[in-house]
Amino acid sequence: TKFGSNPFEYIVTGCEMENSKPAPDIFLKAAELMNCDIKKCLVIEDSFNGIRAAHASGATACMIIDILPPTEELMEIIDVIKEDLFEVKRMIENSFLTEKQLASYFDHTNLKPFATEEDFKKLCQEADSLGCSMVAINSYPVKMCKEILKDSKVHVGAAISFPLGQTTIETKVQETLNAIKDGADEIDYVVNIGKVKEHNYDYIKEEMQQIVKACKDNNIIVKVIFENCYLTEDEKIKLCHIAKEVKPDFIKTSTGFGTGGATLEDVRLMVREVDGAVKVKAAGGIRDLKTTLEFIEAGAQRIGTSSTVKIIEEFKEKK
């Protein structure tokens, strides 16, 4: 889209075909940005061969020209291509990121149990100065942070039932409503992880529905924290499918207080399973620019981190 083209017309491949043509400028520029060998950028006329080529590992680009019957095999291959394509598109976009655009991905975070009022003031001042989307805090200091940021575009986000998720639905809803009353613009709540491990998905769905309703009734953004480090792949997929049905604004990888944080594999899985119905937030262990950009390329639309200032400084030095 940066070059006036529809990115869904393009796929990535490293195979050379007999019926190939030299690549147009869009491919050459994309390859240059991705440090690819631009001599391998091709346009392949036979779309099925092109799709097969794209399914192989390799470099650069190919255009699908004709339309084929949607066979099961073809659709499976296209699903793989779509995932790769989204990532390549975001990789190209990252090459054009401005400091302001990068900052808007961040939920600037301080969820430490020993955080003081001075820490929260500093957090808010940094987030406002940088242009972050949100400050992520526990529910107690919401009122104070809202006052500090009353003239700012930065949202105040409250973490609910954090970090364990082991409170009743009624308690979570009430904490959510209290945070909204205090001025929260966004809510990040932790699912009842024990109920996920029991595979009691009716409970998880009811919990999600009630908290999402409490937020939507007040025009508040809501994020659902999975805490993926404790979950199997099947459990993550099931939560994604529930979220796709209930439609919170975001699903989120981690609290940052579990045995592991965000992983690229988890973000890719979550993005794939919700299929655009819900956005994905990556959080936990994201401390440098390289990792941040990798998560954005994988499909994360928010990044939760306490290292925002460091990452922005690294970005400015790189530019």
Tab-separated table of C-alpha atoms in Angstrom:
chain	number	residue	atom	x	y	z
A	1	THR	CA	0.000	0.000	0.000
A	2	LYS	CA	2.962	2.320	0.513
A	3	PHE	CA	3.638	2.041	-3.212
A	4	GLY	CA	0.034	2.321	-4.397
A	5	SER	CA	-0.516	-1.417	-4.766
A	6	ASN	CA	-2.833	-3.904	-3.135
A	7	PRO	CA	-0.617	-6.048	-0.857
A	8	PHE	CA	-3.028	-8.964	-1.146
A	9	GLU	CA	-1.905	-9.409	-4.759
A	10	TYR	CA	1.615	-10.275	-3.647
A	11	ILE	CA	3.207	-13.282	-2.024
A	12	VAL	CA	6.743	-14.195	-1.025
A	13	THR	CA	8.778	-16.858	-2.807
A	14	GLY	CA	12.315	-17.746	-3.746
A	15	CYS	CA	11.592	-20.112	-6.632
A	16	GLU	CA	12.473	-19.256	-10.214
A	17	MET	CA	10.003	-20.434	-12.866
A	18	GLU	CA	10.387	-20.667	-16.640
A	19	ASN	CA	7.360	-18.469	-17.257
A	20	SER	CA	8.567	-15.628	-15.048
A	21	LYS	CA	9.083	-11.956	-15.841
A	22	PRO	CA	11.319	-9.286	-14.318
A	23	ALA	CA	9.846	-7.802	-11.168
A	24	PRO	CA	8.191	-4.371	-11.219
A	25	ASP	CA	9.414	-1.582	-8.938
A	26	ILE	CA	7.119	-2.592	-6.070
A	27	PHE	CA	8.961	-5.904	-5.727
A	28	LEU	CA	12.399	-4.402	-6.090
A	29	LYS	CA	11.697	-1.829	-3.383
A	30	ALA	CA	10.169	-4.396	-1.047
A	31	ALA	CA	13.150	-6.691	-1.544
A	32	GLU	CA	15.561	-3.834	-0.891
A	33	LEU	CA	13.790	-2.972	2.369
A	34	MET	CA	13.938	-6.603	3.480
A	35	ASN	CA	17.594	-7.026	2.471
A	36	CYS	CA	16.624	-9.647	-0.114
A	37	ASP	CA	18.454	-10.540	-3.303
A	38	ILE	CA	16.503	-8.351	-5.728
A	39	LYS	CA	17.551	-10.506	-8.697
A	40	LYS	CA	15.211	-13.200	-7.418
A	41	CYS	CA	12.114	-10.991	-7.498
A	42	LEU	CA	9.801	-12.503	-10.097
A	43	VAL	CA	6.297	-12.193	-11.460
A	44	ILE	CA	4.876	-15.646	-12.178
A	45	GLU	CA	2.023	-15.899	-14.672
A	46	ASP	CA	0.823	-19.364	-13.714
A	47	SER	CA	-0.788	-18.630	-10.378
A	48	PHE	CA	-0.885	-22.242	-9.161
A	49	ASN	CA	2.862	-22.601	-9.739
A	50	GLY	CA	3.257	-19.259	-8.018
A	51	ILE	CA	1.294	-20.462	-5.018
A	52	ARG	CA	3.349	-23.650	-4.836
A	53	ALA	CA	6.520	-21.582	-5.039
A	54	ALA	CA	5.318	-19.325	-2.246
A	55	HIS	CA	4.690	-22.326	-0.043
A	56	ALA	CA	8.394	-23.187	-0.257
A	57	SER	CA	10.946	-21.384	1.877
A	58	GLY	CA	12.894	-18.659	0.118
A	59	ALA	CA	13.095	-15.010	-0.740
A	60	THR	CA	11.324	-12.164	-2.473
A	61	ALA	CA	8.131	-11.827	-4.483
A	62	CYS	CA	5.491	-13.172	-6.845
A	63	MET	CA	2.178	-11.928	-8.278
A	64	ILE	CA	-0.939	-14.112	-8.495
A	65	ILE	CA	-2.602	-13.360	-11.830
A	66	ASP	CA	-5.505	-15.744	-12.482
A	67	ILE	CA	-8.243	-17.174	-10.287
A	68	LEU	CA	-8.411	-20.879	-9.455
A	69	PRO	CA	-11.258	-23.046	-8.111
A	70	PRO	CA	-11.118	-22.999	-4.274
A	71	THR	CA	-9.961	-26.580	-3.699
A	72	GLU	CA	-9.197	-27.657	-0.141
A	73	GLU	CA	-5.474	-27.977	-0.921
A	74	LEU	CA	-5.375	-24.559	-2.542
A	75	MET	CA	-7.196	-22.872	0.342
A	76	GLU	CA	-4.793	-24.401	2.879
A	77	ILE	CA	-1.832	-23.062	0.915
A	78	ILE	CA	-3.459	-19.649	0.553
A	79	ASP	CA	-3.989	-19.493	4.335
A	80	VAL	CA	-0.236	-19.972	4.783
A	81	ILE	CA	0.476	-17.308	2.179
A	82	LYS	CA	-1.903	-14.836	3.831
A	83	GLU	CA	-0.084	-15.189	7.151
A	84	ASP	CA	3.288	-14.624	5.467
A	85	LEU	CA	1.871	-11.758	3.442
A	86	PHE	CA	0.565	-9.886	6.455
A	87	GLU	CA	3.974	-10.194	8.089
A	88	VAL	CA	5.836	-8.959	4.997
A	89	LYS	CA	3.415	-6.039	4.672
A	90	ARG	CA	4.049	-5.044	8.292
A	91	MET	CA	7.803	-5.456	7.765
A	92	ILE	CA	7.664	-2.954	4.917
A	93	GLU	CA	5.522	-0.581	6.971
A	94	ASN	CA	8.012	-0.788	9.847
A	95	SER	CA	10.663	0.572	7.488
A	96	PHE	CA	8.607	3.775	7.272
A	97	LEU	CA	7.675	4.038	10.967
A	98	THR	CA	8.057	7.457	12.537
A	99	GLU	CA	8.848	7.943	16.208
A	100	LYS	CA	5.278	9.107	16.805
A	101	GLN	CA	3.809	6.056	15.076
A	102	LEU	CA	6.024	3.683	17.043
A	103	ALA	CA	5.121	5.368	20.341
A	104	SER	CA	1.423	4.911	19.599
A	105	TYR	CA	1.865	1.125	19.824
A	106	PHE	CA	2.939	1.305	23.460
A	107	ASP	CA	1.005	0.782	26.646
A	108	HIS	CA	3.633	2.313	28.963
A	109	THR	CA	3.557	0.080	32.006
A	110	ASN	CA	4.171	0.076	35.737
A	111	LEU	CA	2.366	-2.779	37.466
A	112	LYS	CA	4.936	-3.342	40.198
A	113	PRO	CA	3.489	-3.977	43.667
A	114	PHE	CA	5.887	-1.447	45.218
A	115	ALA	CA	5.209	1.406	42.749
A	116	THR	CA	4.788	4.769	44.494
A	117	GLU	CA	2.920	7.962	43.599
A	118	GLU	CA	6.168	9.420	42.271
A	119	ASP	CA	6.566	6.388	40.030
A	120	PHE	CA	3.075	6.894	38.623
A	121	LYS	CA	3.682	10.601	38.025
A	122	LYS	CA	6.855	9.757	36.144
A	123	LEU	CA	5.053	7.070	34.132
A	124	CYS	CA	2.324	9.508	33.082
A	125	GLN	CA	4.786	12.261	32.197
A	126	GLU	CA	6.854	9.881	30.065
A	127	ALA	CA	3.799	8.482	28.287
A	128	ASP	CA	2.496	11.975	27.539
A	129	SER	CA	5.876	13.213	26.343
A	130	LEU	CA	6.382	10.223	24.042
A	131	GLY	CA	2.804	9.993	22.778
A	132	CYS	CA	1.997	6.488	24.019
A	133	SER	CA	-1.478	5.015	23.677
A	134	MET	CA	-1.924	4.248	27.350
A	135	VAL	CA	-0.412	3.972	30.799
A	136	ALA	CA	-0.956	0.476	32.209
A	137	ILE	CA	-1.396	0.452	35.973
A	138	ASN	CA	-3.249	-1.413	38.693
A	139	SER	CA	-6.686	-0.077	39.568
A	140	TYR	CA	-5.671	1.750	42.761
A	141	PRO	CA	-3.855	4.757	41.147
A	142	VAL	CA	-6.333	5.243	38.268
A	143	LYS	CA	-7.898	8.406	39.713
A	144	MET	CA	-4.515	10.044	40.291
A	145	CYS	CA	-3.193	9.148	36.832
A	146	LYS	CA	-6.397	10.361	35.181
A	147	GLU	CA	-5.943	13.732	36.858
A	148	ILE	CA	-2.328	13.970	35.691
A	149	LEU	CA	-3.339	13.073	32.124
A	150	LYS	CA	-6.586	15.082	32.005
A	151	ASP	CA	-5.251	17.305	29.193
A	152	SER	CA	-3.466	14.473	27.379
A	153	LYS	CA	-4.545	12.058	24.654
A	154	VAL	CA	-2.895	9.216	26.589
A	155	HIS	CA	-5.437	6.745	27.982
A	156	VAL	CA	-5.418	5.393	31.517
A	157	GLY	CA	-5.652	1.605	31.602
A	158	ALA	CA	-6.519	-0.434	34.679
A	159	ALA	CA	-5.396	-4.027	35.224
A	160	ILE	CA	-8.210	-6.102	36.735
A	161	SER	CA	-7.796	-9.243	38.873
A	162	PHE	CA	-4.110	-8.831	38.178
A	163	PRO	CA	-1.952	-10.847	37.825
A	164	LEU	CA	-3.604	-14.111	38.928
A	165	GLY	CA	-7.149	-13.862	37.585
A	166	GLN	CA	-8.398	-15.866	40.574
A	167	THR	CA	-11.350	-13.728	41.627
A	168	THR	CA	-15.040	-14.279	40.960
A	169	ILE	CA	-16.815	-12.857	37.933
A	170	GLU	CA	-18.773	-10.536	40.224
A	171	THR	CA	-15.565	-9.231	41.801
A	172	LYS	CA	-13.968	-8.638	38.409
A	173	VAL	CA	-17.018	-6.779	37.132
A	174	GLN	CA	-17.158	-4.608	40.247
A	175	GLU	CA	-13.440	-3.814	40.072
A	176	THR	CA	-13.933	-2.943	36.405
A	177	LEU	CA	-16.832	-0.592	37.192
A	178	ASN	CA	-14.891	1.023	40.045
A	179	ALA	CA	-11.929	1.652	37.737
A	180	ILE	CA	-14.218	3.142	35.087
A	181	LYS	CA	-15.790	5.393	37.737
A	182	ASP	CA	-12.288	6.551	38.721
A	183	GLY	CA	-11.557	7.481	35.100
A	184	ALA	CA	-10.140	4.392	33.386
A	185	ASP	CA	-10.316	4.549	29.587
A	186	GLU	CA	-9.231	0.941	29.080
A	187	ILE	CA	-9.468	-2.311	31.031
A	188	ASP	CA	-7.032	-5.253	30.900
A	189	TYR	CA	-8.420	-8.207	32.863
A	190	VAL	CA	-6.930	-11.647	33.523
A	191	VAL	CA	-9.051	-14.693	32.723
A	192	ASN	CA	-9.620	-17.320	35.382
A	193	ILE	CA	-6.687	-19.494	34.338
A	194	GLY	CA	-7.798	-22.390	36.540
A	195	LYS	CA	-11.119	-22.546	34.702
A	196	VAL	CA	-9.234	-22.633	31.393
A	197	LYS	CA	-7.145	-25.565	32.647
A	198	GLU	CA	-10.377	-27.321	33.700
A	199	HIS	CA	-11.685	-26.638	30.184
A	200	ASN	CA	-14.720	-24.962	31.725
A	201	TYR	CA	-15.165	-22.726	28.709
A	202	ASP	CA	-18.768	-21.867	29.556
A	203	TYR	CA	-17.424	-20.095	32.650
A	204	ILE	CA	-14.735	-18.310	30.629
A	205	LYS	CA	-17.287	-17.170	28.052
A	206	GLU	CA	-19.679	-15.909	30.740
A	207	GLU	CA	-16.835	-14.057	32.467
A	208	MET	CA	-15.765	-12.470	29.196
A	209	GLN	CA	-19.315	-11.509	28.243
A	210	GLN	CA	-19.989	-9.790	31.557
A	211	ILE	CA	-16.753	-7.803	31.618
A	212	VAL	CA	-16.997	-6.864	27.943
A	213	LYS	CA	-20.584	-5.686	28.519
A	214	ALA	CA	-19.541	-3.581	31.526
A	215	CYS	CA	-16.889	-1.932	29.361
A	216	LYS	CA	-18.952	-1.509	26.199
A	217	ASP	CA	-21.840	0.010	28.167
A	218	ASN	CA	-19.382	2.739	29.174
A	219	ASN	CA	-17.532	3.042	25.830
A	220	ILE	CA	-14.379	1.593	27.371
A	221	ILE	CA	-11.737	-0.439	25.518
A	222	VAL	CA	-11.336	-3.936	26.981
A	223	LYS	CA	-8.463	-6.407	26.696
A	224	VAL	CA	-8.497	-10.052	27.783
A	225	ILE	CA	-5.231	-11.415	29.204
A	226	PHE	CA	-4.713	-15.125	28.501
A	227	GLU	CA	-1.410	-15.751	30.363
A	228	ASN	CA	-0.229	-18.073	27.602
A	229	CYS	CA	2.754	-19.472	29.498
A	230	TYR	CA	0.354	-21.734	31.420
A	231	LEU	CA	-1.762	-22.822	28.444
A	232	THR	CA	-1.569	-25.522	25.793
A	233	GLU	CA	-1.948	-24.608	22.140
A	234	ASP	CA	-5.477	-26.033	22.100
A	235	GLU	CA	-6.411	-23.923	25.136
A	236	LYS	CA	-5.045	-20.768	23.491
A	237	ILE	CA	-7.003	-21.525	20.327
A	238	LYS	CA	-10.204	-22.108	22.307
A	239	LEU	CA	-9.809	-18.756	24.096
A	240	CYS	CA	-9.245	-17.061	20.742
A	241	HIS	CA	-12.458	-18.567	19.389
A	242	ILE	CA	-14.433	-17.423	22.443
A	243	ALA	CA	-12.977	-13.933	22.046
A	244	LYS	CA	-13.828	-13.956	18.346
A	245	GLU	CA	-17.450	-14.581	19.329
A	246	VAL	CA	-17.671	-12.205	22.324
A	247	LYS	CA	-15.555	-9.489	20.673
A	248	PRO	CA	-13.458	-7.689	23.277
A	249	ASP	CA	-11.252	-5.045	21.659
A	250	PHE	CA	-8.010	-6.948	22.278
A	251	ILE	CA	-6.690	-10.277	23.441
A	252	LYS	CA	-3.355	-10.141	25.240
A	253	THR	CA	-0.559	-12.675	25.595
A	254	SER	CA	0.647	-12.269	29.155
A	255	THR	CA	0.722	-10.374	32.434
A	256	GLY	CA	4.509	-10.281	32.576
A	257	PHE	CA	4.288	-11.893	36.027
A	258	GLY	CA	3.980	-15.524	34.897
A	259	THR	CA	6.680	-18.045	34.017
A	260	GLY	CA	7.034	-16.551	30.537
A	261	GLY	CA	6.055	-13.522	28.492
A	262	ALA	CA	4.979	-12.901	24.928
A	263	THR	CA	6.296	-15.107	22.128
A	264	LEU	CA	6.144	-14.546	18.394
A	265	GLU	CA	4.563	-17.967	17.942
A	266	ASP	CA	1.735	-17.068	20.322
A	267	VAL	CA	1.084	-13.716	18.662
A	268	ARG	CA	0.973	-15.337	15.223
A	269	LEU	CA	-1.410	-18.002	16.521
A	270	MET	CA	-3.699	-15.430	18.155
A	271	VAL	CA	-3.741	-13.200	15.073
A	272	ARG	CA	-4.543	-16.184	12.886
A	273	GLU	CA	-7.311	-17.582	15.080
A	274	VAL	CA	-9.229	-14.325	15.636
A	275	ASP	CA	-8.848	-13.489	11.934
A	276	GLY	CA	-9.267	-9.733	12.292
A	277	ALA	CA	-12.281	-9.867	14.636
A	278	VAL	CA	-10.160	-8.864	17.647
A	279	LYS	CA	-6.812	-7.080	17.937
A	280	VAL	CA	-3.797	-8.609	19.676
A	281	LYS	CA	-1.594	-7.085	22.374
A	282	ALA	CA	1.844	-8.517	23.150
A	283	ALA	CA	3.206	-8.006	26.656
A	284	GLY	CA	5.842	-9.527	28.881
A	285	GLY	CA	9.589	-9.512	28.245
A	286	ILE	CA	9.618	-6.932	25.433
A	287	ARG	CA	12.625	-4.758	26.226
A	288	ASP	CA	14.299	-3.656	22.973
A	289	LEU	CA	13.531	-2.235	19.535
A	290	LYS	CA	14.290	-5.401	17.565
A	291	THR	CA	11.857	-7.458	19.623
A	292	THR	CA	9.218	-4.726	19.447
A	293	LEU	CA	9.362	-4.581	15.647
A	294	GLU	CA	9.235	-8.371	15.409
A	295	PHE	CA	6.012	-8.411	17.423
A	296	ILE	CA	4.497	-5.645	15.310
A	297	GLU	CA	5.424	-7.578	12.170
A	298	ALA	CA	3.821	-10.693	13.678
A	299	GLY	CA	0.558	-8.772	14.046
A	300	ALA	CA	0.531	-7.181	17.509
A	301	GLN	CA	-1.293	-3.856	17.476
A	302	ARG	CA	-0.358	-2.909	21.028
A	303	ILE	CA	2.857	-3.532	22.939
A	304	GLY	CA	2.862	-3.607	26.727
A	305	THR	CA	6.250	-2.780	28.227
A	306	SER	CA	7.974	-0.853	30.990
A	307	SER	CA	10.934	-0.283	28.623
A	308	THR	CA	9.171	2.240	26.379
A	309	VAL	CA	11.659	5.070	26.945
A	310	LYS	CA	14.625	2.806	26.203
A	311	ILE	CA	13.005	1.436	23.033
A	312	ILE	CA	12.152	4.905	21.700
A	313	GLU	CA	15.704	6.091	22.394
A	314	GLU	CA	17.042	3.073	20.522
A	315	PHE	CA	14.735	3.911	17.607
A	316	LYS	CA	15.949	7.529	17.514
A	317	GLU	CA	19.582	6.417	17.509
A	318	LYS	CA	18.919	3.975	14.678
A	319	LYS	CA	17.183	6.623	12.570
